[in-house]
Amino acid sequence: MKHALSFAPRWQLLALLVAATFGMAHAQTGAVGIGTTTPDASAALEIRSTSQGLLLPRLSLAQRDALTVSATAPPVPGLVIYQTDNTPGLYAYDGTAWVRLGADNLGNHTATQNLNLNGNKLMGGPTARAIRGGLRLDGNGLLTVGATRVHPDSTTTYGVRLLDMDQDFVITSKNLRGRINPFNVSGAGDRVMWQSYNSSFFAGGVSGNRWDYNHVGRYSAAFGFDNEVRGDYSAAFGGNNWVRFGQYNLITGYNNYGQLCDGGFMTGRNNIMRGYNGFVGGFESKVQSNSSTDFFVPSLAFGYRCQARTSTSNAYALGYYARTASYEGCFVLADFSPYRTDYPADSLTSSARNEFSARFAGGYRLFTTVATNGRNNGAPVGNGGAGMTPVGAFLAPGASAWSTLSDSTRKERVVLADGNRFLERIGRMRLGSWNYKGQSPDTMRHYGPMAQDFYAAFGHDGVGSVGEKTTINQADFDGVNLIAIQALYRQVQELKAANSRLAQQLQQLQAAPAAPRRAARAAELAGLRRQNAALQAQAAAATAEAARAQAQATATFETFEARLRRLEATGGQAQR
C-alpha cells in the first residue's frame, strides 16, 4: 500500500515538520511523495515541482574536509553535498574520495557505445575556435583537422603536432584501390598529401596543377615546391623539378627536367635527362640517349653545360663545356681554362666514336708510384724514412709529347754503358717492318725491333733487370739509342782525327819543292827495286832449297825401296 502526503506551498512551518515526520516514519514501508500523491513505486522519495528545486546541504571545501575526517559522523559512500567554493558543484563520496558529478570533461571513462559527432568537431579549447580548428570525422570516415582559412593572411597555429613519439607511425593502403582522387584536392596550395590510390606521398607546395591526381605517379614522392613526379617509382626534392613518362628516377635541385627516362639521377640546376640509367648534374647539362630497352648502358654529363648526347648510349662528358657530339662510346674531360680566356664557349667536343678526349691547359701528370710529391709519402718499411721517388709521365702546358722524370739527384746505382758493345748487339737484332696480328697489313704496318731481341741484348746491366720480354719501355728504347749514337759519335770523331792527320801529311807533301820530290821518288823507287830483288832472291833460294829437298827425298825413297826388295828376296830363300 502506498502512502502519500500533499502539502500546499503556504502551509505553516509546524504542519510541514509534522508531515515530514509522519512521512519519514512511513518511508520504510512505502514510497514518499512530495508534490504528488502517487509517487512511483520504484522510488523511496519522489519530488514533483514546476517552480522549485531540491536544495541539498551546502558545505565549503573546509567543511567538507572536516566532515571527511569526522570521528563521530564520517561520510558513507553515496553521500551527496553541494560544495560552495573551490570548483563549486555537486560531489558524491565514493568511500574513498569526493567525486564531482556532471563536470569531469570525459576523463577516466570508457565508452560503451559509438560516439556520433553529428557534423560537430572535437576541440581542445573554446568551441568558438571550431570555425578554423578542431577535428572533424564525417560519415564516410574522412578525418580532417582545421578548416579553410577565413582570411588569406591567417597565421593561426591550428594543425597536427606529434610530440615525443616513441612508437611507429604507420599508414596502410592498397595500390590502385579506392578512389583515384579521394581528397578532391587540386590546384595550388601548400599541403602534406598521402594518395592511397597511387601509394604516393607529397609534402610542400605547388603553384598549379602538378599535384593533381592525374599528375601523380605510382609509388612516387615529392618534397619541396612545384615538383611534379608523374613517373612511377620516382622522387623529386627541391623546387620546380619535373619527371614525366619514366620510372625509377631521382631528382634533386632546381628546375631539372626528365622525360622518357628510366633509372636516372639528376642534381643541380636547369639540367635535362632522357634515356636509360643516366646521370646528369651541375648547371644546364644534358644527357640524351636512346630510350629503347635494347640499350641499358648509362650515360653521364656533369659540370657546366656538358652534354652527353648519343643515338644509343655510353657517352660521358665532365667538366666545363664538355660534349660528346652525338658519338657513342666517348669520354670527354674538360678543364676550366676557357672561362679565363676570350672563348668562354670553346667546347671540347668528340670527333669520332669510341674516342677519349681531354683538355687540361695546365698540363697532365700520371703517377705509377704511391709517392706523388717526394716528401716521404709512401716510404717503404725499413728504408730509413728516405721516401719513394715520384715516378710517372708528365705533359707540360702547351706540349705535344710526354716528359719523364730524369733528375740525376733522384737516381742511384748508375752503371756506364759500353757503346761499342751496344752497337754490336744492335747489329745482331732483327730489324724490319711488321704488323700486329688482327690488324690490317694495308694501313697498320710498323718499323722496329722485337721485344725478345731487345730484352736479350739489353735486359741485364749487371745490377738487375731492365724491362721484360714482351714489351719495350720507351724510355729504355730512347736510352739504348742515345748510347749507340754516342758510340757512333766517338767513332766518327776518331775517323775525323785520322783523316785530319792524313790530310796534313798530304798537305806537307804537296808543299815540298819539285826537285826534292823527284829525288825522294827516285830514292823510294830504288828502295822498292832493292826490296823486289831481295824478294826474288829469297824466292829463288827457296826454290833451290825445295829442289834439293825434293832430290834428297827422292834418293831416300829409292834407297828404302831397294832395301825392301832385298829383304823380300832373303825371306823367300829361307822358306825354301
Coordinates of C-alpha atoms in Angstrom, one line a residue:
M1 CA 0.0 0.0 0.0
K2 CA 1.3 3.4 -0.9
H3 CA 1.2 6.4 1.5
A4 CA 1.2 9.9 0.1
L5 CA 1.1 13.3 1.6
S6 CA 0.4 16.5 -0.3
F7 CA 1.4 19.9 1.1
A8 CA 0.4 23.3 -0.1
P9 CA 3.2 25.8 -0.5
R10 CA 1.8 28.2 2.1
W11 CA 1.2 25.8 5.0
Q12 CA 2.6 26.7 8.2
L13 CA 6.1 25.5 9.4
L14 CA 4.7 23.3 12.1
A15 CA 2.5 21.5 9.6
L16 CA 5.5 20.8 7.4
L17 CA 7.5 19.4 10.3
V18 CA 4.7 17.2 11.3
A19 CA 4.1 16.0 7.8
A20 CA 7.8 15.3 7.2
T21 CA 8.0 13.4 10.5
F22 CA 5.0 11.4 9.5
G23 CA 6.4 10.7 6.0
M24 CA 9.8 9.7 7.3
A25 CA 8.1 7.3 9.6
H26 CA 6.4 5.5 6.8
A27 CA 9.4 5.6 4.4
Q28 CA 10.3 2.0 5.3
T29 CA 7.0 0.6 4.2
G30 CA 6.3 2.6 1.0
A31 CA 7.2 5.5 -1.3
V32 CA 7.0 9.0 -0.2
G33 CA 5.8 11.7 -2.5
I34 CA 6.3 15.5 -2.2
G35 CA 4.2 17.4 -4.6
T36 CA 2.4 14.3 -5.6
T37 CA 0.0 11.8 -4.1
T38 CA 1.1 9.0 -6.4
P39 CA 4.9 8.6 -6.1
D40 CA 6.5 6.0 -8.3
A41 CA 6.8 2.6 -6.7
S42 CA 10.4 2.2 -7.6
A43 CA 11.3 5.5 -5.7
A44 CA 11.7 5.8 -2.0
L45 CA 11.1 9.6 -2.4
E46 CA 9.6 11.4 -5.4
I47 CA 9.5 15.1 -5.5
R48 CA 7.5 16.9 -8.2
S49 CA 7.5 20.7 -8.8
T50 CA 7.5 23.0 -11.8
S51 CA 8.7 26.0 -9.9
Q52 CA 11.1 24.7 -7.2
G53 CA 14.1 22.5 -6.9
L54 CA 15.9 20.2 -4.4
L55 CA 18.3 22.1 -2.2
L56 CA 20.9 19.8 -0.7
P57 CA 23.3 20.6 2.2
R58 CA 25.8 23.3 1.2
L59 CA 29.3 23.0 2.5
S60 CA 32.6 24.8 1.8
L61 CA 35.7 22.9 1.0
A62 CA 36.9 23.2 4.6
Q63 CA 33.6 22.0 5.9
R64 CA 33.7 19.0 3.5
D65 CA 37.2 18.1 4.6
A66 CA 36.1 18.3 8.3
L67 CA 33.2 16.0 7.5
T68 CA 35.5 13.6 5.8
V69 CA 37.8 13.2 8.9
S70 CA 34.9 13.3 11.4
A71 CA 35.3 10.6 14.1
T72 CA 31.6 10.7 15.1
A73 CA 29.8 11.0 11.8
P74 CA 32.1 10.2 8.9
P75 CA 30.6 10.2 5.4
V76 CA 29.2 7.0 3.9
P77 CA 29.5 6.0 0.3
G78 CA 26.7 7.7 -1.7
L79 CA 26.5 10.8 0.5
V80 CA 25.9 13.9 -1.7
I81 CA 26.6 17.5 -0.9
Y82 CA 26.9 20.8 -2.8
Q83 CA 30.4 22.4 -2.4
T84 CA 30.2 26.2 -2.5
D85 CA 33.9 27.2 -3.3
N86 CA 37.0 25.8 -5.0
T87 CA 35.3 24.4 -8.1
P88 CA 31.7 24.5 -6.8
G89 CA 29.4 21.7 -7.7
L90 CA 27.7 18.5 -6.6
Y91 CA 30.0 16.0 -5.0
A92 CA 29.4 12.4 -4.1
Y93 CA 31.5 10.4 -1.7
D94 CA 32.6 7.0 -3.2
G95 CA 34.0 5.6 0.1
T96 CA 37.5 6.9 -0.6
A97 CA 37.2 10.4 -2.1
W98 CA 34.7 13.1 -3.1
V99 CA 33.9 12.9 -6.9
R100 CA 32.4 15.9 -8.7
L101 CA 29.3 15.0 -10.6
G102 CA 28.4 16.0 -14.1
A103 CA 31.6 18.0 -15.0
D104 CA 34.5 15.5 -15.4
N105 CA 35.4 16.5 -19.1
L106 CA 35.1 12.9 -20.1
G107 CA 38.1 11.9 -18.1
N108 CA 38.7 8.4 -16.7
H109 CA 35.8 6.9 -18.7
T110 CA 35.4 4.0 -21.1
A111 CA 32.9 4.4 -23.9
T112 CA 30.3 1.6 -24.1
Q113 CA 28.9 2.7 -27.4
N114 CA 29.8 4.6 -30.6
L115 CA 30.0 8.4 -30.4
N116 CA 28.2 10.3 -33.2
L117 CA 29.6 13.8 -33.7
N118 CA 26.7 14.6 -35.9
G119 CA 28.7 17.0 -38.0
N120 CA 30.4 18.6 -35.0
K121 CA 34.0 18.8 -34.1
L122 CA 36.3 17.9 -31.2
M123 CA 38.0 20.9 -29.8
G124 CA 40.9 21.4 -27.4
G125 CA 39.7 24.8 -26.3
P126 CA 36.8 27.2 -26.6
T127 CA 34.2 25.8 -29.1
A128 CA 34.2 29.1 -30.9
R129 CA 37.5 28.1 -32.4
A130 CA 35.8 25.3 -34.4
I131 CA 35.4 27.8 -37.2
R132 CA 39.1 27.4 -38.1
G133 CA 40.3 24.5 -35.9
G134 CA 39.2 21.2 -34.4
L135 CA 38.9 17.6 -35.6
R136 CA 36.1 16.5 -37.8
L137 CA 35.1 12.9 -38.7
D138 CA 32.4 12.7 -41.4
G139 CA 30.1 9.8 -42.1
N140 CA 32.4 8.3 -44.8
G141 CA 35.3 8.1 -42.3
L142 CA 37.2 11.1 -43.7
L143 CA 39.2 12.7 -40.9
T144 CA 40.0 16.4 -41.2
V145 CA 41.8 18.8 -38.9
G146 CA 41.2 22.5 -39.2
A147 CA 39.2 24.2 -41.9
T148 CA 39.6 26.5 -44.9
R149 CA 41.2 29.7 -43.7
V150 CA 38.8 32.6 -43.2
H151 CA 41.4 35.1 -44.4
P152 CA 44.3 34.5 -46.8
D153 CA 46.7 36.1 -44.4
S154 CA 45.6 34.0 -41.4
T155 CA 48.5 32.8 -39.2
T156 CA 46.7 30.5 -36.8
T157 CA 48.7 27.7 -35.4
Y158 CA 46.0 25.1 -35.6
G159 CA 47.1 21.7 -37.0
V160 CA 48.5 18.4 -36.0
R161 CA 51.7 18.1 -33.9
L162 CA 53.1 14.8 -32.7
L163 CA 55.4 15.3 -29.8
D164 CA 57.9 12.8 -28.3
M165 CA 56.8 9.9 -30.5
D166 CA 58.5 6.7 -29.3
Q167 CA 56.3 4.4 -31.3
D168 CA 55.8 3.8 -35.1
F169 CA 53.6 5.9 -37.2
V170 CA 52.0 3.7 -39.9
I171 CA 49.7 4.5 -42.8
T172 CA 48.5 1.4 -44.7
S173 CA 46.8 1.3 -48.1
K174 CA 46.5 -0.8 -51.2
N175 CA 47.8 0.5 -54.5
L176 CA 45.2 1.0 -57.3
R177 CA 42.3 0.5 -54.8
G178 CA 39.7 3.0 -53.8
R179 CA 39.1 6.4 -55.4
I180 CA 41.6 7.9 -57.7
N181 CA 41.1 11.4 -56.1
P182 CA 39.8 10.7 -52.6
F183 CA 40.7 14.2 -51.4
N184 CA 39.2 16.0 -54.3
V185 CA 42.1 18.4 -53.7
S186 CA 43.6 20.1 -56.8
G187 CA 45.3 23.3 -57.8
A188 CA 47.8 25.5 -55.9
G189 CA 48.5 25.3 -52.2
D190 CA 50.7 24.1 -49.5
R191 CA 49.9 20.6 -48.1
V192 CA 51.1 17.2 -47.0
M193 CA 49.3 14.6 -49.0
W194 CA 49.3 10.8 -49.0
Q195 CA 47.4 9.5 -52.0
S196 CA 46.4 5.9 -51.3
Y197 CA 45.4 5.0 -54.8
N198 CA 48.9 5.6 -56.1
S199 CA 50.7 5.0 -52.8
S200 CA 52.3 8.3 -53.2
F201 CA 53.4 10.9 -50.7
F202 CA 53.8 14.6 -51.4
A203 CA 54.8 17.4 -49.0
G204 CA 55.4 21.1 -49.6
G205 CA 53.7 23.4 -52.0
V206 CA 52.6 23.8 -55.6
S207 CA 51.6 26.8 -57.7
G208 CA 49.5 25.0 -60.3
N209 CA 48.1 21.5 -61.1
R210 CA 51.3 19.5 -60.7
W211 CA 49.9 17.7 -57.7
D212 CA 46.5 16.9 -59.1
Y213 CA 45.7 13.2 -59.1
N214 CA 46.4 12.8 -62.8
H215 CA 49.9 14.2 -62.4
V216 CA 51.0 11.7 -59.7
G217 CA 52.9 8.5 -60.5
R218 CA 52.6 5.3 -58.6
Y219 CA 54.8 4.9 -55.5
S220 CA 56.2 8.4 -56.1
A221 CA 57.2 11.1 -53.7
A222 CA 57.8 14.9 -53.9
F223 CA 59.2 17.2 -51.3
G224 CA 59.6 21.0 -51.8
F225 CA 57.8 23.4 -54.2
D226 CA 56.4 22.8 -57.6
N227 CA 57.9 19.4 -58.1
E228 CA 56.0 17.1 -60.5
V229 CA 56.6 13.4 -60.3
R230 CA 54.4 11.8 -62.9
G231 CA 56.8 8.9 -63.4
D232 CA 56.3 5.7 -61.3
Y233 CA 58.7 4.7 -58.5
S234 CA 60.3 8.2 -58.7
A235 CA 61.0 11.0 -56.3
A236 CA 61.9 14.7 -56.5
F237 CA 63.4 17.1 -53.9
G238 CA 63.9 20.8 -54.2
G239 CA 61.9 23.1 -56.5
N240 CA 60.4 23.1 -60.0
N241 CA 61.7 19.7 -60.9
W242 CA 59.8 17.5 -63.4
V243 CA 60.0 13.8 -64.2
R244 CA 57.5 12.6 -66.7
F245 CA 56.9 9.3 -68.6
G246 CA 59.6 7.3 -66.9
Q247 CA 60.3 5.3 -63.7
Y248 CA 62.9 4.7 -61.0
N249 CA 64.2 8.2 -61.2
L250 CA 65.5 10.6 -58.5
I251 CA 65.8 14.3 -59.0
T252 CA 67.2 16.9 -56.6
G253 CA 68.0 20.6 -57.1
Y254 CA 66.1 23.2 -59.1
N255 CA 64.4 23.3 -62.5
N256 CA 65.6 19.9 -63.7
Y257 CA 63.6 18.1 -66.3
G258 CA 63.5 14.4 -67.0
Q259 CA 61.3 12.8 -69.7
L260 CA 61.2 9.3 -71.1
C261 CA 63.9 8.3 -68.7
D262 CA 64.3 5.3 -66.5
G263 CA 66.7 4.7 -63.6
G264 CA 68.2 8.2 -63.8
F265 CA 69.6 10.6 -61.3
M266 CA 69.6 14.4 -61.7
T267 CA 71.0 17.0 -59.4
G268 CA 71.9 20.7 -59.8
R269 CA 70.1 23.3 -61.8
N270 CA 68.5 23.6 -65.2
N271 CA 69.5 20.1 -66.3
I272 CA 67.8 17.8 -68.8
M273 CA 67.8 14.0 -69.0
R274 CA 66.3 11.5 -71.4
G275 CA 67.1 7.8 -71.8
Y276 CA 68.1 4.9 -69.6
N277 CA 70.3 4.9 -66.5
G278 CA 71.6 8.4 -67.0
F279 CA 73.3 10.7 -64.5
V280 CA 73.3 14.5 -65.0
G281 CA 74.3 17.2 -62.7
G282 CA 75.7 20.7 -62.5
F283 CA 74.3 23.6 -64.5
E284 CA 72.5 23.3 -67.8
S285 CA 73.9 19.9 -68.6
K286 CA 72.2 17.3 -70.7
V287 CA 72.1 13.6 -71.0
Q288 CA 70.2 12.3 -74.0
S289 CA 70.4 8.7 -75.2
N290 CA 68.2 6.1 -76.9
S291 CA 65.1 5.3 -74.9
S292 CA 64.9 1.8 -76.3
T293 CA 65.2 -1.1 -73.9
D294 CA 67.9 -2.5 -76.1
F295 CA 70.4 -0.1 -74.6
F296 CA 70.8 -0.1 -70.8
V297 CA 74.4 1.3 -70.9
P298 CA 74.4 4.5 -68.9
S299 CA 75.5 8.0 -70.0
L300 CA 76.8 10.8 -67.8
A301 CA 77.0 14.6 -68.0
F302 CA 78.3 16.5 -65.0
G303 CA 79.6 20.1 -64.9
Y304 CA 78.9 23.3 -66.7
R305 CA 76.8 23.0 -69.8
C306 CA 78.1 19.5 -70.5
Q307 CA 76.3 17.3 -73.0
A308 CA 76.4 13.5 -73.3
R309 CA 74.2 13.0 -76.3
T310 CA 74.1 9.9 -78.5
S311 CA 71.7 7.9 -80.6
T312 CA 72.5 4.8 -78.4
S313 CA 74.2 5.3 -75.1
N314 CA 77.5 5.1 -73.3
A315 CA 78.6 8.7 -73.5
Y316 CA 80.4 10.6 -70.7
A317 CA 81.1 14.3 -70.5
L318 CA 82.6 16.0 -67.4
G319 CA 83.9 19.5 -66.7
Y320 CA 83.4 22.8 -68.5
Y321 CA 81.7 22.7 -71.9
A322 CA 82.5 19.0 -72.5
R323 CA 80.4 17.4 -75.2
T324 CA 80.2 14.1 -77.0
A325 CA 78.6 15.4 -80.2
S326 CA 76.2 12.5 -80.7
Y327 CA 79.0 9.9 -80.7
E328 CA 78.6 6.8 -78.5
G329 CA 81.4 5.3 -76.5
C330 CA 83.1 8.6 -75.9
F331 CA 84.7 10.0 -72.8
V332 CA 85.3 13.8 -72.6
L333 CA 87.1 15.6 -69.8
A334 CA 87.4 19.4 -70.0
D335 CA 89.0 21.9 -67.7
F336 CA 88.0 25.4 -66.7
S337 CA 90.5 27.2 -68.9
P338 CA 88.1 28.7 -71.5
Y339 CA 86.5 30.7 -68.7
R340 CA 89.7 32.7 -68.3
T341 CA 90.1 33.4 -72.0
D342 CA 88.2 35.2 -74.7
Y343 CA 86.5 31.9 -75.7
P344 CA 84.1 31.0 -72.8
A345 CA 82.0 28.8 -75.1
D346 CA 85.0 26.8 -76.5
S347 CA 83.6 23.4 -76.1
L348 CA 85.7 20.2 -76.1
T349 CA 83.8 18.0 -78.5
S350 CA 84.3 14.4 -79.6
S351 CA 85.2 13.9 -83.2
A352 CA 84.6 10.1 -83.6
R353 CA 83.0 7.1 -81.9
N354 CA 84.7 5.4 -79.0
E355 CA 87.1 8.3 -78.5
F356 CA 88.8 9.7 -75.4
S357 CA 89.2 13.5 -75.3
A358 CA 90.7 15.6 -72.6
R359 CA 91.7 19.2 -72.2
F360 CA 93.8 20.4 -69.3
A361 CA 95.7 23.6 -70.3
G362 CA 97.7 23.3 -67.1
G363 CA 99.2 20.0 -68.1
Y364 CA 98.9 16.3 -67.2
R365 CA 100.5 14.2 -64.5
L366 CA 100.3 10.5 -64.4
F367 CA 101.9 8.7 -61.5
T368 CA 102.8 5.0 -61.3
T369 CA 104.0 5.1 -57.7
V370 CA 102.3 5.8 -54.4
A371 CA 104.5 8.8 -53.9
T372 CA 103.4 12.0 -55.7
N373 CA 105.4 14.8 -54.2
G374 CA 108.7 13.4 -52.9
R375 CA 108.0 14.4 -49.3
N376 CA 108.4 10.9 -47.8
N377 CA 104.9 9.8 -48.7
G378 CA 104.7 6.1 -49.5
A379 CA 108.1 5.4 -47.9
P380 CA 108.7 1.6 -47.8
V381 CA 109.3 0.0 -44.4
G382 CA 112.9 -0.3 -43.5
N383 CA 114.1 2.4 -45.9
G384 CA 115.1 4.8 -43.2
G385 CA 112.3 7.1 -44.0
A386 CA 114.0 8.2 -47.2
G387 CA 110.8 8.2 -49.1
M388 CA 109.8 6.9 -52.5
T389 CA 110.6 8.9 -55.6
P390 CA 107.5 10.0 -57.6
V391 CA 107.6 8.3 -61.0
G392 CA 105.3 8.8 -63.9
A393 CA 104.8 10.7 -67.1
F394 CA 104.1 14.4 -67.5
L395 CA 102.7 16.5 -70.3
A396 CA 103.6 20.2 -69.8
P397 CA 101.2 23.0 -70.7
G398 CA 101.3 23.5 -74.5
A399 CA 103.5 20.4 -75.0
S400 CA 102.8 17.7 -77.6
A401 CA 105.0 14.9 -76.0
W402 CA 105.3 13.3 -72.6
S403 CA 108.1 14.0 -70.2
T404 CA 109.5 11.5 -67.8
L405 CA 111.5 12.0 -64.6
S406 CA 115.3 12.0 -65.3
D407 CA 116.7 14.1 -62.4
S408 CA 120.2 12.9 -61.6
T409 CA 119.6 13.6 -57.9
R410 CA 116.7 11.1 -58.0
K411 CA 118.8 8.3 -59.4
E412 CA 121.2 5.7 -57.8
R413 CA 123.4 2.7 -58.7
V414 CA 124.5 4.4 -62.0
V415 CA 126.4 2.0 -64.4
L416 CA 128.1 3.5 -67.5
A417 CA 127.5 1.6 -70.8
D418 CA 130.0 0.4 -73.4
G419 CA 128.6 1.9 -76.5
N420 CA 130.6 -0.3 -78.9
R421 CA 129.1 -3.4 -77.4
F422 CA 125.7 -1.8 -77.8
L423 CA 126.4 -1.3 -81.5
E424 CA 127.4 -4.9 -81.9
R425 CA 124.2 -6.1 -80.2
I426 CA 122.1 -3.8 -82.4
G427 CA 123.8 -5.3 -85.4
R428 CA 122.6 -8.8 -84.4
M429 CA 119.0 -7.7 -83.8
R430 CA 116.1 -8.5 -86.2
L431 CA 115.1 -5.1 -87.5
G432 CA 112.4 -4.6 -90.1
S433 CA 108.7 -3.9 -90.7
W434 CA 105.7 -5.8 -89.3
N435 CA 102.0 -5.5 -88.2
Y436 CA 100.2 -6.8 -85.1
K437 CA 98.1 -9.9 -85.5
G438 CA 94.5 -9.0 -86.3
Q439 CA 95.3 -5.5 -87.7
S440 CA 95.2 -4.6 -91.3
P441 CA 98.5 -5.0 -93.1
D442 CA 97.4 -2.4 -95.6
T443 CA 97.2 0.5 -93.1
M444 CA 98.8 -0.6 -89.8
R445 CA 102.4 -1.6 -90.6
H446 CA 105.2 -0.6 -88.3
Y447 CA 109.1 -0.5 -88.2
G448 CA 111.1 -1.6 -85.2
P449 CA 112.7 -4.4 -83.2
M450 CA 111.2 -7.4 -81.4
A451 CA 110.8 -7.2 -77.7
Q452 CA 112.5 -10.5 -77.2
D453 CA 115.6 -9.4 -79.1
F454 CA 115.7 -6.1 -77.2
Y455 CA 115.4 -7.8 -73.9
A456 CA 118.1 -10.4 -74.8
A457 CA 120.5 -7.6 -75.8
F458 CA 119.8 -5.0 -73.1
G459 CA 117.7 -6.7 -70.4
H460 CA 120.5 -7.1 -67.9
D461 CA 123.0 -4.5 -66.9
G462 CA 124.9 -6.4 -64.2
V463 CA 122.8 -4.9 -61.4
G464 CA 119.3 -6.0 -62.2
S465 CA 116.7 -6.5 -65.0
V466 CA 115.7 -3.9 -67.5
G467 CA 112.2 -4.3 -68.9
E468 CA 110.6 -7.6 -69.8
K469 CA 110.4 -9.9 -72.8
T470 CA 107.2 -8.9 -74.5
T471 CA 107.2 -5.0 -74.2
I472 CA 109.7 -2.2 -74.8
N473 CA 109.8 0.7 -72.4
Q474 CA 110.0 3.9 -74.5
A475 CA 112.5 5.5 -72.0
D476 CA 114.7 2.4 -72.2
F477 CA 114.4 2.4 -76.0
D478 CA 115.5 6.0 -76.2
G479 CA 118.3 5.3 -73.7
V480 CA 119.7 2.5 -75.9
N481 CA 119.5 4.8 -79.0
L482 CA 121.4 7.5 -77.2
I483 CA 124.2 5.1 -76.0
A484 CA 124.5 3.8 -79.6
I485 CA 124.5 7.3 -81.0
Q486 CA 127.2 8.3 -78.5
A487 CA 129.4 5.3 -79.6
L488 CA 128.9 6.2 -83.3
Y489 CA 129.8 9.8 -82.5
R490 CA 133.1 8.8 -80.8
Q491 CA 134.0 6.6 -83.8
V492 CA 133.2 9.4 -86.1
Q493 CA 135.5 11.7 -84.1
E494 CA 138.3 9.1 -84.3
L495 CA 137.9 8.8 -88.0
K496 CA 137.9 12.6 -88.3
A497 CA 141.1 12.8 -86.4
A498 CA 142.8 10.1 -88.6
N499 CA 141.6 11.9 -91.7
S500 CA 142.9 15.1 -90.4
R501 CA 146.4 13.6 -89.9
L502 CA 146.4 12.2 -93.4
A503 CA 145.3 15.4 -94.9
Q504 CA 148.0 17.2 -93.0
Q505 CA 150.6 14.8 -94.4
L506 CA 149.3 15.2 -97.9
Q507 CA 149.4 18.9 -97.5
Q508 CA 153.0 18.7 -96.4
L509 CA 153.9 16.6 -99.3
Q510 CA 152.2 18.9 -101.7
A511 CA 154.0 21.9 -100.2
A512 CA 157.6 20.4 -100.8
P513 CA 159.8 21.7 -103.9
A514 CA 159.7 19.7 -107.2
A515 CA 163.4 18.6 -107.2
P516 CA 163.4 17.1 -103.8
R517 CA 160.2 15.4 -104.6
R518 CA 161.8 13.8 -107.7
A519 CA 164.8 12.8 -105.6
A520 CA 162.5 11.4 -103.0
R521 CA 160.6 9.5 -105.6
A522 CA 163.8 8.1 -107.2
A523 CA 165.1 7.0 -103.7
E524 CA 161.8 5.5 -103.0
L525 CA 161.8 3.7 -106.4
A526 CA 165.4 2.4 -105.8
G527 CA 164.3 1.2 -102.4
L528 CA 161.4 -0.6 -103.9
R529 CA 163.6 -2.2 -106.5
R530 CA 166.0 -3.4 -103.9
Q531 CA 163.2 -4.9 -101.9
N532 CA 161.9 -6.6 -105.1
A533 CA 165.3 -8.0 -105.9
A534 CA 165.7 -9.3 -102.4
L535 CA 162.3 -10.9 -102.5
Q536 CA 163.2 -12.5 -105.9
A537 CA 166.4 -13.8 -104.4
Q538 CA 164.7 -15.2 -101.5
A539 CA 162.2 -16.9 -103.8
A540 CA 164.9 -18.4 -105.9
A541 CA 166.7 -19.6 -102.8
A542 CA 163.5 -21.1 -101.6
T543 CA 163.0 -22.8 -104.9
A544 CA 166.5 -24.2 -104.9
E545 CA 166.2 -25.4 -101.4
A546 CA 162.9 -27.0 -102.3
A547 CA 164.6 -28.8 -105.3
R548 CA 167.3 -30.1 -103.1
A549 CA 164.9 -31.2 -100.5
Q550 CA 162.9 -33.0 -103.2
A551 CA 166.0 -34.7 -104.6
Q552 CA 167.1 -35.8 -101.2
A553 CA 163.7 -37.2 -100.5
T554 CA 163.6 -39.0 -103.8
A555 CA 167.0 -40.6 -103.1
T556 CA 166.0 -41.6 -99.7
F557 CA 162.9 -43.2 -101.0
E558 CA 164.8 -45.1 -103.7
T559 CA 167.3 -46.4 -101.1
F560 CA 164.4 -47.6 -98.9
E561 CA 162.8 -49.3 -101.8
A562 CA 166.0 -51.3 -102.7
R563 CA 166.4 -52.5 -99.1
L564 CA 162.8 -53.6 -99.1
R565 CA 163.3 -55.8 -102.2
R566 CA 166.4 -57.4 -100.7
L567 CA 164.5 -58.2 -97.6
E568 CA 161.8 -59.8 -99.6
A569 CA 164.3 -61.9 -101.6
T570 CA 166.1 -63.1 -98.4
G571 CA 162.8 -64.1 -96.9
G572 CA 161.8 -66.3 -99.9
Q573 CA 165.0 -68.3 -99.8
A574 CA 164.6 -69.0 -96.1
Q575 CA 161.3 -70.5 -96.7
R576 CA 162.6 -73.0 -99.3

